[in-house]
Amino acid sequence: MPPQPPDVEVVSVHGMDGQLPASHSKDPLNLTMPMTAVGIKELHGRSPSSPNHSPNEIGLDDNTFRQASAVSATPIPSSLLVPASSTSSEVAKSFGLKSSHVSIWKKGAWILFTMGIFLLPYIVLKACFHIQVSAGAWQTSVTYGMLMALDFMAVISFSALNRRKVNNRVKKRDPHWVGMSTGILAVGYREDPILWEGCLKSLRAVRYQRNQRVMLVVDGNETQDEYMAQVFMKVFESQGAAIFRPDFLCMDRQANDKDRQDLVRQIAYHPGPVCVMQPHRGKRSAMYTGFAVLLQQGIESVVVTDSDTYLDPHVCRELAFALAESPIVGAATGDVRIYNTGTWVSFLSSLRYWFAFNLERGAQSYHSVVNCVSGPLGIYRMSIVSEVMDNWVRQSFLGVLCTYGDDRHLTNLVLREGFKVKFSHYAICYTDTPIRFIAWVTQQTRWSKSFFREIPIQLGCMHLHSPWMTYALLYQLVYPMMMIYNLVNCIYFGTGSQISWWLVSIVFVGILKTAYAIRVTGDKKFFFTTIYGFLYMLGYVPAKIFAALTLYDNSWGTSARLIRNFTQLQNYIAPVTWGSILFFGIFHNPARYTQHAPLAEGQSPPIFSDAFVVQALLVFALAYIVAFFWYFIRTGILTRDFKRDFTYEELFESTESYVNIDGGKRKVARFEV
């Protein structure tokens, strides 16, 4: 057992030395509440992104863990405890911020300001240069497609160079390499019990000699949260697990506060896995508690993950190896994949995830400027976290505390300090994604808000990093707007041939992506990459617009996984409005689409006639549909291997694992847990 800090009592728990001492059984301050299943059956709703699971499905009943109690820090005087309140007004006042949401007139002013930003380029060009903005000829769509293709080729090139660089480093690595010490920090709030148990099993299976801490922080300590403590003890009961139940938050106390120091020392010096159940305040407050503990323990880096994520057993080693590339590498992320691909929305999202990480972040990693260390999988140097964690947890926008976007903001703070951020495709995890369209749009809206909110920080540190950081930011900001302009322009003012050329350019880039993904992974599911374009246009585009217009709204748009309500009107505003615009544009004048684009005076006809383009597009669409029905549905590959939900046991504990790094066969017997 490690040395004990002075004046702090550490109590052994079930799985180490037997029962708790009698002095801790009564728990007069209610800091060590016995774990029972009270309230579990009161949980309502089901996970929108996973099967309908209840706590009873994993063997939790009223008699479970009656003798598995919890340890606490040194008793804290009740007069010093912060009330377990999570109201935004009390939190905001404690930080010197506004105690209410953004006022209505400020919301209206922000919307008008954002609309002005969107229209400003058109107004300036129209007023100063008398430029006539029209549908244009077929060259407009072709030019748009060429720009997409050029960007894609650049991203492919840099991501391939980064993959080669990482592969070479791994090949030269000593088989018994051990780097910096790590601690795993997972946070959650009323998670689906099946997903929560799978997450904990993956943490238990992590294989890295210098991983010195497994810490879970539950963002809630009410009766409805007790099942998460029970699942934790079920998974870690043989490893000396302990549960701490403070009635205050570390983020509310100064670093030199005695009560905070006592709690942090108690947790840091406990030798086994630890679960902290604290008052509900949000993900950042939970992560802040974990950071404070890991700093006290002297751990060099923290691996962060979510409660619905399954980690590769070697993920700590691979992420630590990514940091070991250079002392100026401050953070790194890995390949985040999707396990619940049972619906078209989640299945197409899984394809998008592969491109987002292996291509986009891969290209950024070659220049050491990954702009977002994903929440489900990331590692940070604790020396940097200690410098930025206070500013990070107190981030505000328009005077209101920020809730979502914790991962992107922490990444940008690392970049602002001048450190580099990397990506390694050897670090793998599987996570959950929304399975319903509206839930997916809500998620994209939240992520887009985070992106817009972080732009000033990225602008302030661009001079410290590669020009690719500037290019990536501009492309992510401008490309959706270019796509919106081309789409609306073609639908409302274009002809059939112009729309055909626009679709050809989109399909061409989709084919390039499909070919590259299949070449790298050997996975035929990427045949469906082009179909993601429809999900992008119908869901991501309105989410981007709605995010910019409502950036003042700091709510998640969703609540706890077991109590989510996706019937809120605001979640439907963006997709319904955007769909109405497209529907009206397509059907307001069908006769226009039978016309061909007129040639300007002195303009030579295009190489391919409009009629040829339309016919070729129809033939391609027909061939695509035939291939789809014949190969993927008739053979059953789609149902058997692609569109299905994978459990933790299927991914990591079965003889044939579906985890694949280097792109060989899809099933690789790689993990023995």
XYZ file of C-alpha atoms in Angstrom:
673
model
C 0.000 0.000 0.000
C 1.411 3.455 -0.892
C 2.459 5.854 1.860
C -0.418 7.633 3.545
C -0.724 11.421 3.693
C -0.628 12.946 7.160
C -3.856 13.413 9.127
C -5.943 11.597 6.539
C -7.670 8.339 7.330
C -7.747 5.772 4.530
C -10.184 2.914 4.936
C -9.882 -0.442 3.185
C -12.955 -1.603 1.340
C -14.552 -4.805 0.152
C -12.171 -6.721 -2.039
C -9.082 -5.750 -0.041
C -9.364 -6.315 3.687
C -12.959 -7.310 4.084
C -15.621 -5.159 5.757
C -15.476 -1.515 6.671
C -14.825 -0.603 10.289
C -17.901 -0.067 12.401
C -17.037 3.600 12.777
C -17.825 4.109 9.117
C -20.988 2.074 8.939
C -23.345 4.719 10.270
C -21.992 7.600 8.203
C -23.408 10.535 10.223
C -22.653 13.101 7.499
C -24.165 10.967 4.750
C -20.870 10.927 2.900
C -20.730 7.136 2.708
C -24.237 6.056 1.850
C -24.613 2.269 1.457
C -25.349 1.266 -2.090
C -28.775 -0.184 -2.714
C -31.000 -0.403 -5.715
C -33.464 2.108 -4.321
C -34.711 4.351 -7.068
C -33.353 2.293 -9.944
C -36.773 1.103 -10.955
C -37.920 4.720 -10.984
C -35.689 5.563 -13.954
C -37.801 6.438 -16.937
C -37.092 6.458 -20.636
C -34.602 4.565 -22.707
C -31.386 5.414 -24.388
C -32.021 7.025 -27.779
C -28.858 5.496 -29.142
C -28.839 2.003 -27.732
C -31.215 -0.892 -27.042
C -33.796 -0.561 -24.299
C -31.816 -1.500 -21.221
C -32.807 -1.373 -17.592
C -30.502 -1.805 -14.582
C -32.125 -5.138 -13.756
C -30.799 -6.573 -17.035
C -27.275 -6.620 -15.616
C -28.226 -8.312 -12.379
C -28.803 -5.344 -10.073
C -31.443 -5.948 -7.420
C -32.248 -4.780 -3.945
C -29.816 -7.250 -2.360
C -26.848 -6.366 -4.571
C -23.746 -5.104 -2.793
C -25.395 -4.634 0.585
C -22.000 -5.140 2.190
C -20.121 -3.085 -0.423
C -19.994 0.266 1.263
C -17.893 3.282 0.340
C -15.049 5.302 1.810
C -15.010 9.020 2.283
C -12.616 11.775 2.977
C -12.077 13.143 6.467
C -15.458 14.343 7.786
C -16.166 17.873 6.617
C -17.967 20.368 8.848
C -21.475 20.812 7.571
C -21.175 24.571 7.915
C -18.505 24.584 5.244
C -20.319 22.439 2.728
C -21.662 24.022 -0.424
C -25.335 23.122 -0.934
C -25.723 20.389 -3.538
C -27.446 22.727 -5.937
C -26.868 22.844 -9.634
C -28.898 25.918 -10.522
C -27.246 28.077 -13.130
C -27.892 31.276 -11.165
C -25.906 30.141 -8.107
C -23.050 28.840 -10.248
C -22.897 32.007 -12.322
C -22.909 34.266 -9.276
C -20.028 32.311 -7.732
C -17.963 33.080 -10.835
C -19.035 36.686 -11.134
C -21.159 36.003 -14.195
C -24.751 36.800 -15.024
C -27.297 34.854 -13.042
C -29.799 34.370 -15.850
C -29.920 33.299 -19.423
C -29.282 35.710 -22.261
C -32.069 38.266 -22.536
C -34.485 38.212 -25.462
C -33.219 41.445 -26.990
C -29.651 40.137 -26.944
C -30.791 36.930 -28.622
C -32.483 38.973 -31.351
C -29.418 41.179 -31.743
C -27.188 38.120 -32.076
C -29.416 36.579 -34.750
C -29.417 39.807 -36.774
C -25.656 40.120 -36.375
C -25.110 36.559 -37.591
C -27.393 37.048 -40.585
C -25.453 40.190 -41.416
C -22.187 38.249 -41.341
C -23.645 35.709 -43.782
C -24.907 38.407 -46.160
C -21.966 40.816 -45.835
C -19.823 39.344 -48.659
C -22.727 39.491 -51.101
C -23.658 43.045 -50.101
C -20.072 44.312 -50.430
C -19.525 42.720 -53.822
C -22.878 43.921 -55.078
C -22.420 47.492 -53.880
C -18.752 48.081 -54.677
C -18.165 46.059 -57.808
C -21.687 45.755 -59.247
C -21.223 42.008 -59.566
C -24.221 40.204 -60.938
C -24.799 37.092 -58.855
C -26.731 34.546 -60.850
C -26.992 30.846 -61.336
C -24.146 30.913 -63.814
C -23.276 28.235 -66.289
C -22.249 24.664 -65.656
C -18.727 25.844 -64.867
C -19.918 27.092 -61.464
C -20.759 23.604 -60.249
C -17.670 22.093 -61.850
C -15.444 24.672 -60.163
C -17.104 23.897 -56.850
C -16.439 20.197 -57.371
C -12.825 20.848 -58.343
C -12.231 22.817 -55.157
C -13.668 19.928 -53.152
C -11.477 17.453 -55.010
C -8.329 19.534 -54.492
C -9.007 19.834 -50.770
C -9.633 16.108 -50.548
C -6.380 15.294 -52.344
C -4.448 17.560 -49.984
C -6.073 15.961 -46.942
C -5.359 12.469 -48.301
C -1.717 13.326 -48.911
C -1.025 14.711 -45.445
C -3.046 12.017 -43.660
C -1.163 9.314 -45.578
C 2.135 10.915 -44.597
C 1.019 11.025 -40.967
C -0.079 7.367 -41.063
C 3.287 6.391 -42.536
C 5.105 8.404 -39.898
C 3.141 6.800 -37.052
C 3.623 3.325 -38.537
C 7.387 3.823 -38.743
C 7.564 4.996 -35.140
C 5.563 1.991 -33.956
C 7.715 -0.449 -35.951
C 10.881 0.948 -34.378
C 9.415 0.886 -30.872
C 10.760 -1.571 -28.346
C 8.140 -4.294 -27.718
C 8.423 -3.637 -23.989
C 8.316 0.151 -24.276
C 6.879 1.967 -21.277
C 6.541 5.726 -21.272
C 5.007 8.322 -19.010
C 2.539 7.464 -16.271
C -1.158 7.726 -17.076
C -4.435 7.900 -15.218
C -7.801 7.113 -16.790
C -10.643 9.533 -16.102
C -14.194 8.639 -17.174
C -17.251 10.767 -16.428
C -20.940 10.072 -16.852
C -24.443 11.084 -15.884
C -27.277 8.537 -15.655
C -25.800 6.421 -18.393
C -27.487 3.412 -19.932
C -26.495 0.610 -17.513
C -25.418 -1.790 -20.276
C -23.168 0.831 -21.863
C -21.860 1.868 -18.451
C -20.932 -1.708 -17.588
C -19.220 -2.183 -20.945
C -17.238 1.007 -20.400
C -16.081 -0.160 -16.974
C -15.110 -3.580 -18.306
C -12.966 -1.922 -20.956
C -11.237 0.178 -18.292
C -10.613 -2.924 -16.227
C -9.030 -4.595 -19.262
C -6.553 -1.788 -20.017
C -3.006 -3.127 -20.275
C -0.306 -0.557 -19.547
C 2.297 -0.960 -16.828
C 2.345 2.698 -15.859
C -1.382 3.290 -15.714
C -1.630 4.307 -12.068
C -5.268 5.274 -11.688
C -8.730 4.292 -12.885
C -11.129 7.009 -11.793
C -14.824 7.415 -12.512
C -16.719 10.584 -11.670
C -20.511 10.371 -11.638
C -22.102 13.760 -12.201
C -24.862 13.202 -9.668
C -25.364 11.843 -6.158
C -29.116 11.451 -5.958
C -31.111 8.264 -5.540
C -31.530 7.943 -9.308
C -27.739 7.814 -9.674
C -27.163 4.902 -7.299
C -27.267 2.236 -9.995
C -24.036 3.625 -11.476
C -22.285 3.017 -8.152
C -23.639 -0.520 -8.048
C -22.398 -1.299 -11.544
C -19.000 0.131 -10.617
C -18.710 -2.147 -7.579
C -19.906 -5.113 -9.616
C -17.090 -4.676 -12.139
C -14.282 -3.659 -9.759
C -15.275 -5.429 -6.538
C -12.205 -7.713 -6.636
C -9.745 -4.855 -7.128
C -10.274 -2.864 -3.961
C -12.729 -0.377 -5.428
C -13.941 2.552 -3.366
C -16.679 5.131 -3.705
C -16.392 8.717 -2.426
C -19.457 10.874 -1.867
C -18.501 14.523 -1.261
C -21.278 17.071 -0.835
C -19.275 19.813 -2.517
C -17.505 20.346 -5.825
C -13.787 20.908 -6.190
C -14.451 23.638 -8.730
C -16.264 25.623 -6.005
C -13.255 25.581 -3.698
C -9.863 27.198 -3.940
C -6.868 24.924 -4.401
C -5.677 25.682 -0.850
C -9.055 24.956 0.724
C -8.582 22.397 3.515
C -11.724 20.410 2.740
C -10.820 20.133 -0.923
C -7.270 19.133 -0.062
C -8.455 16.446 2.347
C -10.855 14.986 -0.214
C -8.300 15.036 -3.018
C -5.640 13.406 -0.844
C -8.017 10.679 0.295
C -8.890 9.797 -3.285
C -5.340 10.137 -4.622
C -3.860 7.799 -2.001
C -6.450 5.077 -2.376
C -4.707 2.176 -4.173
C -7.652 0.759 -6.137
C -10.186 2.022 -8.685
C -12.193 4.993 -7.447
C -15.679 6.277 -8.155
C -16.653 9.788 -7.042
C -20.351 10.641 -6.824
C -20.675 14.398 -6.563
C -23.567 16.863 -6.898
C -24.802 17.362 -10.428
C -23.213 20.346 -12.140
C -22.167 19.151 -15.582
C -19.365 17.305 -17.315
C -16.739 19.983 -16.765
C -17.169 19.981 -13.011
C -16.803 16.191 -12.980
C -13.644 16.313 -15.093
C -12.261 19.107 -12.917
C -12.537 16.878 -9.849
C -10.660 14.133 -11.688
C -7.937 16.548 -12.783
C -7.451 17.757 -9.204
C -7.019 14.193 -7.952
C -4.555 13.193 -10.664
C -2.490 16.312 -10.009
C -2.334 15.424 -6.326
C -1.188 11.921 -7.202
C 1.595 13.255 -9.430
C 0.505 11.436 -12.579
C 2.113 12.761 -15.755
C -0.833 12.448 -18.174
C -4.577 11.869 -18.094
C -6.552 9.705 -20.531
C -10.102 11.029 -20.733
C -13.129 9.107 -21.936
C -16.917 9.031 -21.675
C -19.259 6.659 -19.905
C -20.592 5.233 -23.181
C -17.174 4.415 -24.651
C -15.248 1.128 -24.869
C -11.465 1.493 -24.836
C -8.933 -0.697 -26.590
C -6.827 -2.506 -23.927
C -3.667 -0.899 -25.361
C -5.051 2.614 -25.705
C -3.053 4.120 -22.813
C 0.198 2.795 -24.234
C -0.515 4.118 -27.719
C -1.609 7.554 -26.514
C 1.390 7.828 -24.199
C 3.589 6.865 -27.141
C 2.046 9.680 -29.184
C 2.954 12.179 -26.458
C 6.459 10.740 -26.279
C 7.206 11.926 -29.820
C 8.293 15.295 -28.471
C 8.158 17.295 -25.218
C 6.151 19.953 -27.048
C 3.325 17.518 -27.818
C 0.739 18.425 -25.217
C -2.230 16.289 -26.218
C -3.260 13.505 -28.558
C -6.351 11.664 -29.700
C -7.065 8.374 -31.442
C -9.400 6.571 -33.800
C -12.952 6.892 -32.473
C -15.347 4.339 -33.948
C -19.052 3.569 -33.579
C -20.501 0.349 -32.193
C -24.239 1.022 -32.523
C -24.619 1.039 -36.302
C -28.074 -0.532 -36.336
C -29.855 2.358 -38.079
C -29.050 4.251 -41.250
C -28.281 7.418 -39.308
C -25.783 5.760 -36.979
C -24.355 3.583 -39.748
C -23.655 6.554 -42.022
C -22.291 8.453 -39.029
C -19.798 5.644 -38.461
C -18.496 6.170 -41.990
C -18.184 9.875 -41.358
C -16.250 9.186 -38.141
C -13.620 7.256 -40.058
C -13.001 10.137 -42.446
C -13.117 12.737 -39.671
C -10.392 11.002 -37.681
C -8.255 9.050 -40.128
C -8.263 11.752 -42.807
C -9.028 15.161 -41.349
C -7.372 14.735 -37.977
C -4.676 12.655 -39.624
C -3.818 15.559 -41.924
C -3.911 17.983 -39.010
C -1.679 15.661 -37.000
C 1.006 15.757 -39.688
C 1.188 19.498 -38.973
C 0.697 18.912 -35.207
C -2.459 21.034 -35.087
C -5.359 18.666 -34.354
C -8.107 21.156 -33.485
C -10.204 18.878 -31.283
C -9.148 16.022 -29.014
C -12.370 14.061 -29.032
C -14.179 13.637 -25.724
C -14.441 9.822 -25.946
C -10.682 9.410 -26.366
C -7.861 11.786 -25.577
C -4.727 12.288 -23.519
C -3.293 15.484 -22.028
C -0.094 16.283 -20.189
C -1.049 17.102 -16.620
C 1.549 19.872 -16.488
C -0.508 21.735 -19.101
C -3.853 20.828 -17.575
C -2.751 22.321 -14.262
C -2.138 25.648 -15.994
C -5.429 25.898 -17.899
C -7.991 23.904 -15.892
C -9.342 26.871 -13.911
C -9.929 28.981 -17.008
C -11.308 25.939 -18.806
C -13.932 25.081 -16.205
C -15.072 28.731 -15.994
C -15.425 29.365 -19.712
C -18.343 31.635 -20.502
C -19.985 33.098 -23.577
C -22.135 36.227 -23.474
C -21.869 36.112 -19.693
C -23.263 32.575 -19.360
C -21.229 29.558 -18.265
C -20.451 27.135 -21.095
C -21.521 23.526 -20.694
C -20.783 21.623 -23.908
C -17.604 21.851 -25.984
C -15.279 20.919 -23.140
C -13.058 18.803 -25.417
C -12.579 21.416 -28.140
C -11.965 24.208 -25.647
C -9.371 22.230 -23.705
C -7.629 21.366 -26.978
C -7.527 25.003 -28.025
C -6.106 26.019 -24.664
C -3.311 23.512 -25.243
C -2.698 24.986 -28.695
C -2.790 28.504 -27.287
C 0.006 27.562 -24.903
C 2.107 26.727 -27.966
C 2.005 22.939 -27.603
C 1.316 20.489 -30.418
C -1.599 18.059 -30.700
C -1.331 14.666 -32.428
C -3.470 11.806 -33.742
C -2.601 8.100 -33.665
C -4.666 5.504 -35.508
C -3.259 2.835 -33.180
C -5.255 4.223 -30.236
C -8.779 2.912 -30.699
C -12.089 3.217 -28.929
C -15.722 2.522 -29.756
C -18.414 4.951 -28.719
C -22.121 5.641 -29.049
C -23.825 7.903 -31.578
C -27.461 8.993 -31.961
C -29.609 6.558 -33.891
C -32.438 8.974 -34.715
C -32.223 11.807 -37.201
C -33.426 14.578 -34.883
C -31.084 13.469 -32.117
C -28.214 13.439 -34.602
C -29.078 16.967 -35.802
C -29.156 18.134 -32.183
C -25.701 16.671 -31.607
C -24.324 18.335 -34.744
C -25.856 21.639 -33.665
C -24.102 21.448 -30.316
C -20.775 20.580 -31.932
C -21.156 23.399 -34.459
C -21.821 25.881 -31.675
C -18.637 24.768 -29.988
C -16.747 25.228 -33.259
C -18.026 28.782 -33.769
C -17.383 29.701 -30.154
C -13.745 28.583 -30.343
C -12.887 30.557 -33.487
C -11.480 33.612 -31.601
C -9.128 31.367 -29.610
C -7.846 29.680 -32.754
C -7.383 33.044 -34.465
C -5.291 34.171 -31.514
C -2.808 31.293 -31.720
C -2.531 30.661 -35.466
C 0.829 32.387 -35.589
C 2.230 29.747 -33.234
C 1.469 26.822 -35.527
C 1.517 25.521 -39.081
C -0.411 27.405 -41.820
C -2.499 24.243 -42.172
C -4.285 25.265 -38.982
C -5.418 28.473 -40.673
C -6.453 26.635 -43.816
C -8.408 23.979 -41.899
C -10.276 26.632 -39.936
C -11.174 28.635 -43.036
C -12.266 25.527 -44.912
C -14.509 24.327 -42.081
C -16.021 27.792 -41.884
C -16.402 28.566 -45.595
C -17.159 25.190 -47.179
C -20.656 24.715 -45.677
C -21.575 28.228 -46.788
C -20.307 27.522 -50.304
C -22.351 24.350 -50.391
C -25.468 26.184 -49.214
C -25.023 28.863 -51.872
C -24.527 26.360 -54.676
C -27.435 24.192 -53.592
C -29.949 27.000 -53.115
C -28.727 28.757 -56.259
C -29.153 25.648 -58.376
C -32.535 24.720 -56.929
C -34.142 28.160 -57.204
C -32.417 29.626 -60.250
C -30.688 26.766 -62.051
C -31.748 24.430 -64.790
C -31.782 20.663 -64.878
C -28.357 20.447 -66.454
C -26.826 22.770 -63.862
C -28.237 20.702 -61.018
C -26.905 17.583 -62.765
C -23.410 19.042 -62.958
C -23.599 19.953 -59.280
C -24.606 16.401 -58.392
C -21.844 15.019 -60.602
C -19.245 17.019 -58.703
C -20.595 15.774 -55.369
C -20.704 12.158 -56.540
C -17.200 12.407 -58.011
C -15.697 13.445 -54.677
C -17.746 10.760 -52.949
C -16.277 8.125 -55.274
C -12.764 9.377 -54.480
C -13.447 9.022 -50.765
C -14.951 5.579 -51.240
C -11.994 4.343 -53.257
C -9.459 5.637 -50.748
C -11.268 4.225 -47.715
C -11.650 0.786 -49.289
C -8.006 0.854 -50.357
C -6.823 1.607 -46.807
C -9.217 -0.566 -44.803
C -10.401 -3.202 -47.255
C -13.873 -2.666 -45.802
C -16.674 -2.712 -48.376
C -19.047 -0.795 -46.135
C -17.492 2.426 -47.463
C -19.433 1.773 -50.651
C -22.158 3.774 -48.884
C -20.007 6.877 -48.384
C -21.809 8.774 -51.127
C -25.150 8.265 -49.390
C -23.841 10.213 -46.409
C -24.056 13.287 -48.642
C -27.837 13.256 -48.277
C -27.550 13.123 -44.498
C -25.037 15.956 -44.678
C -27.288 18.171 -46.787
C -30.511 17.430 -44.922
C -29.136 17.451 -41.374
C -25.649 18.890 -40.994
C -26.239 22.015 -43.084
C -29.295 23.230 -41.140
C -27.531 22.315 -37.897
C -24.628 24.562 -38.889
C -26.929 27.486 -39.704
C -29.046 27.044 -36.586
C -25.920 26.806 -34.437
C -24.601 30.115 -35.722
C -27.955 31.836 -35.179
C -28.437 30.479 -31.633
C -24.881 30.554 -30.367
C -26.143 32.321 -27.253
C -27.910 29.111 -26.146
C -25.541 27.084 -23.958
C -27.903 24.181 -23.311
C -26.984 20.735 -24.591
C -30.300 20.312 -26.398
C -30.469 16.911 -24.673
C -30.385 15.802 -21.084
C -29.325 12.641 -19.285
C -29.343 9.546 -21.458
C -32.095 7.832 -19.473
C -34.356 10.881 -19.321
C -33.850 12.475 -22.739
C -36.842 13.972 -24.480
C -36.359 14.425 -28.200
C -39.814 15.867 -28.824
C -38.739 19.391 -27.953
C -39.858 21.825 -30.596
C -36.486 23.547 -30.887
C -34.829 20.359 -32.085
C -37.106 20.304 -35.122
C -36.845 23.961 -36.108
C -33.660 23.729 -38.177
C -34.304 20.513 -40.185
C -37.977 21.313 -40.804
C -37.222 24.870 -41.951
C -34.366 23.741 -44.176
C -36.414 20.903 -45.619
C -39.232 23.330 -46.399
C -36.834 25.643 -48.228
C -35.514 22.790 -50.354
C -38.985 21.369 -50.997
C -40.394 24.710 -52.099
C -37.366 25.391 -54.297
C -37.685 22.064 -56.084
C -41.420 22.171 -56.721
C -42.151 25.864 -57.211
C -41.245 25.716 -60.903
C -40.704 22.170 -62.194
C -40.638 23.399 -65.778
C -37.285 25.104 -65.163
C -35.517 21.776 -64.721
C -36.427 20.669 -68.220
C -34.541 23.631 -69.659
C -30.866 23.812 -70.510
C -28.489 26.530 -69.417
C -28.341 29.305 -72.036
C -24.991 30.207 -73.520
C -23.755 33.760 -73.227
C -22.885 35.695 -76.340
C -19.596 34.433 -77.751
C -19.438 31.513 -75.307
C -18.408 28.180 -76.785
C -20.519 25.140 -75.947
C -19.224 22.811 -73.212
C -17.358 19.626 -74.016
C -20.321 17.563 -72.855
C -23.804 18.660 -73.832
C -26.421 19.225 -71.166
C -28.467 16.302 -72.429
C -25.449 13.998 -72.203
C -24.779 15.046 -68.604
C -28.361 14.387 -67.533
C -28.404 11.018 -69.256
C -25.065 9.992 -67.813
C -26.209 10.942 -64.311
C -29.368 8.861 -64.687
C -27.384 5.860 -65.927
C -24.947 6.159 -63.012
C -27.775 6.408 -60.487
C -29.456 3.337 -61.963
C -26.205 1.343 -61.901
C -25.573 2.417 -58.299
C -29.014 1.249 -57.215
C -28.614 -2.078 -59.019
C -25.241 -2.689 -57.366
C -26.704 -1.798 -54.009
C -29.618 -4.226 -54.240
C -27.699 -7.047 -55.890
C -24.509 -7.140 -53.840
C -25.317 -5.766 -50.409
C -28.885 -6.856 -49.816
C -28.889 -10.151 -51.689
C -25.681 -11.337 -50.061
C -26.793 -10.168 -46.612
C -23.500 -8.414 -45.879
C -25.239 -5.198 -44.932
C -27.392 -6.803 -42.272
C -24.773 -9.271 -41.020
C -21.655 -7.124 -40.689
C -22.456 -3.456 -41.100
C -25.851 -2.262 -39.874
C -25.890 -3.848 -36.437
C -25.131 -3.013 -32.826
C -21.949 -4.468 -31.350
C -21.661 -5.197 -27.646
C -18.483 -4.844 -25.626
C -18.068 -8.620 -25.546
C -18.315 -8.858 -29.341
C -15.773 -6.114 -29.857
C -13.135 -7.095 -27.335
C -13.793 -10.391 -25.603
C -14.743 -12.654 -28.490
C -12.204 -14.841 -30.291
C -12.692 -12.853 -33.487
C -12.618 -9.162 -32.703
C -14.021 -6.553 -35.042
C -11.255 -4.110 -34.122
C -8.963 -3.489 -37.079
C -5.999 -1.129 -37.246
C -3.979 -1.741 -40.353
C -6.788 -2.563 -42.747
C -6.381 -6.289 -43.243
C -9.312 -8.609 -42.766
C -12.292 -7.208 -40.953
C -12.197 -9.787 -38.153
C -8.882 -9.893 -36.326
C -8.183 -12.107 -33.301
C -6.259 -9.413 -31.470
C -7.525 -9.070 -27.940
C -7.396 -11.565 -25.124
C -9.153 -10.155 -22.078
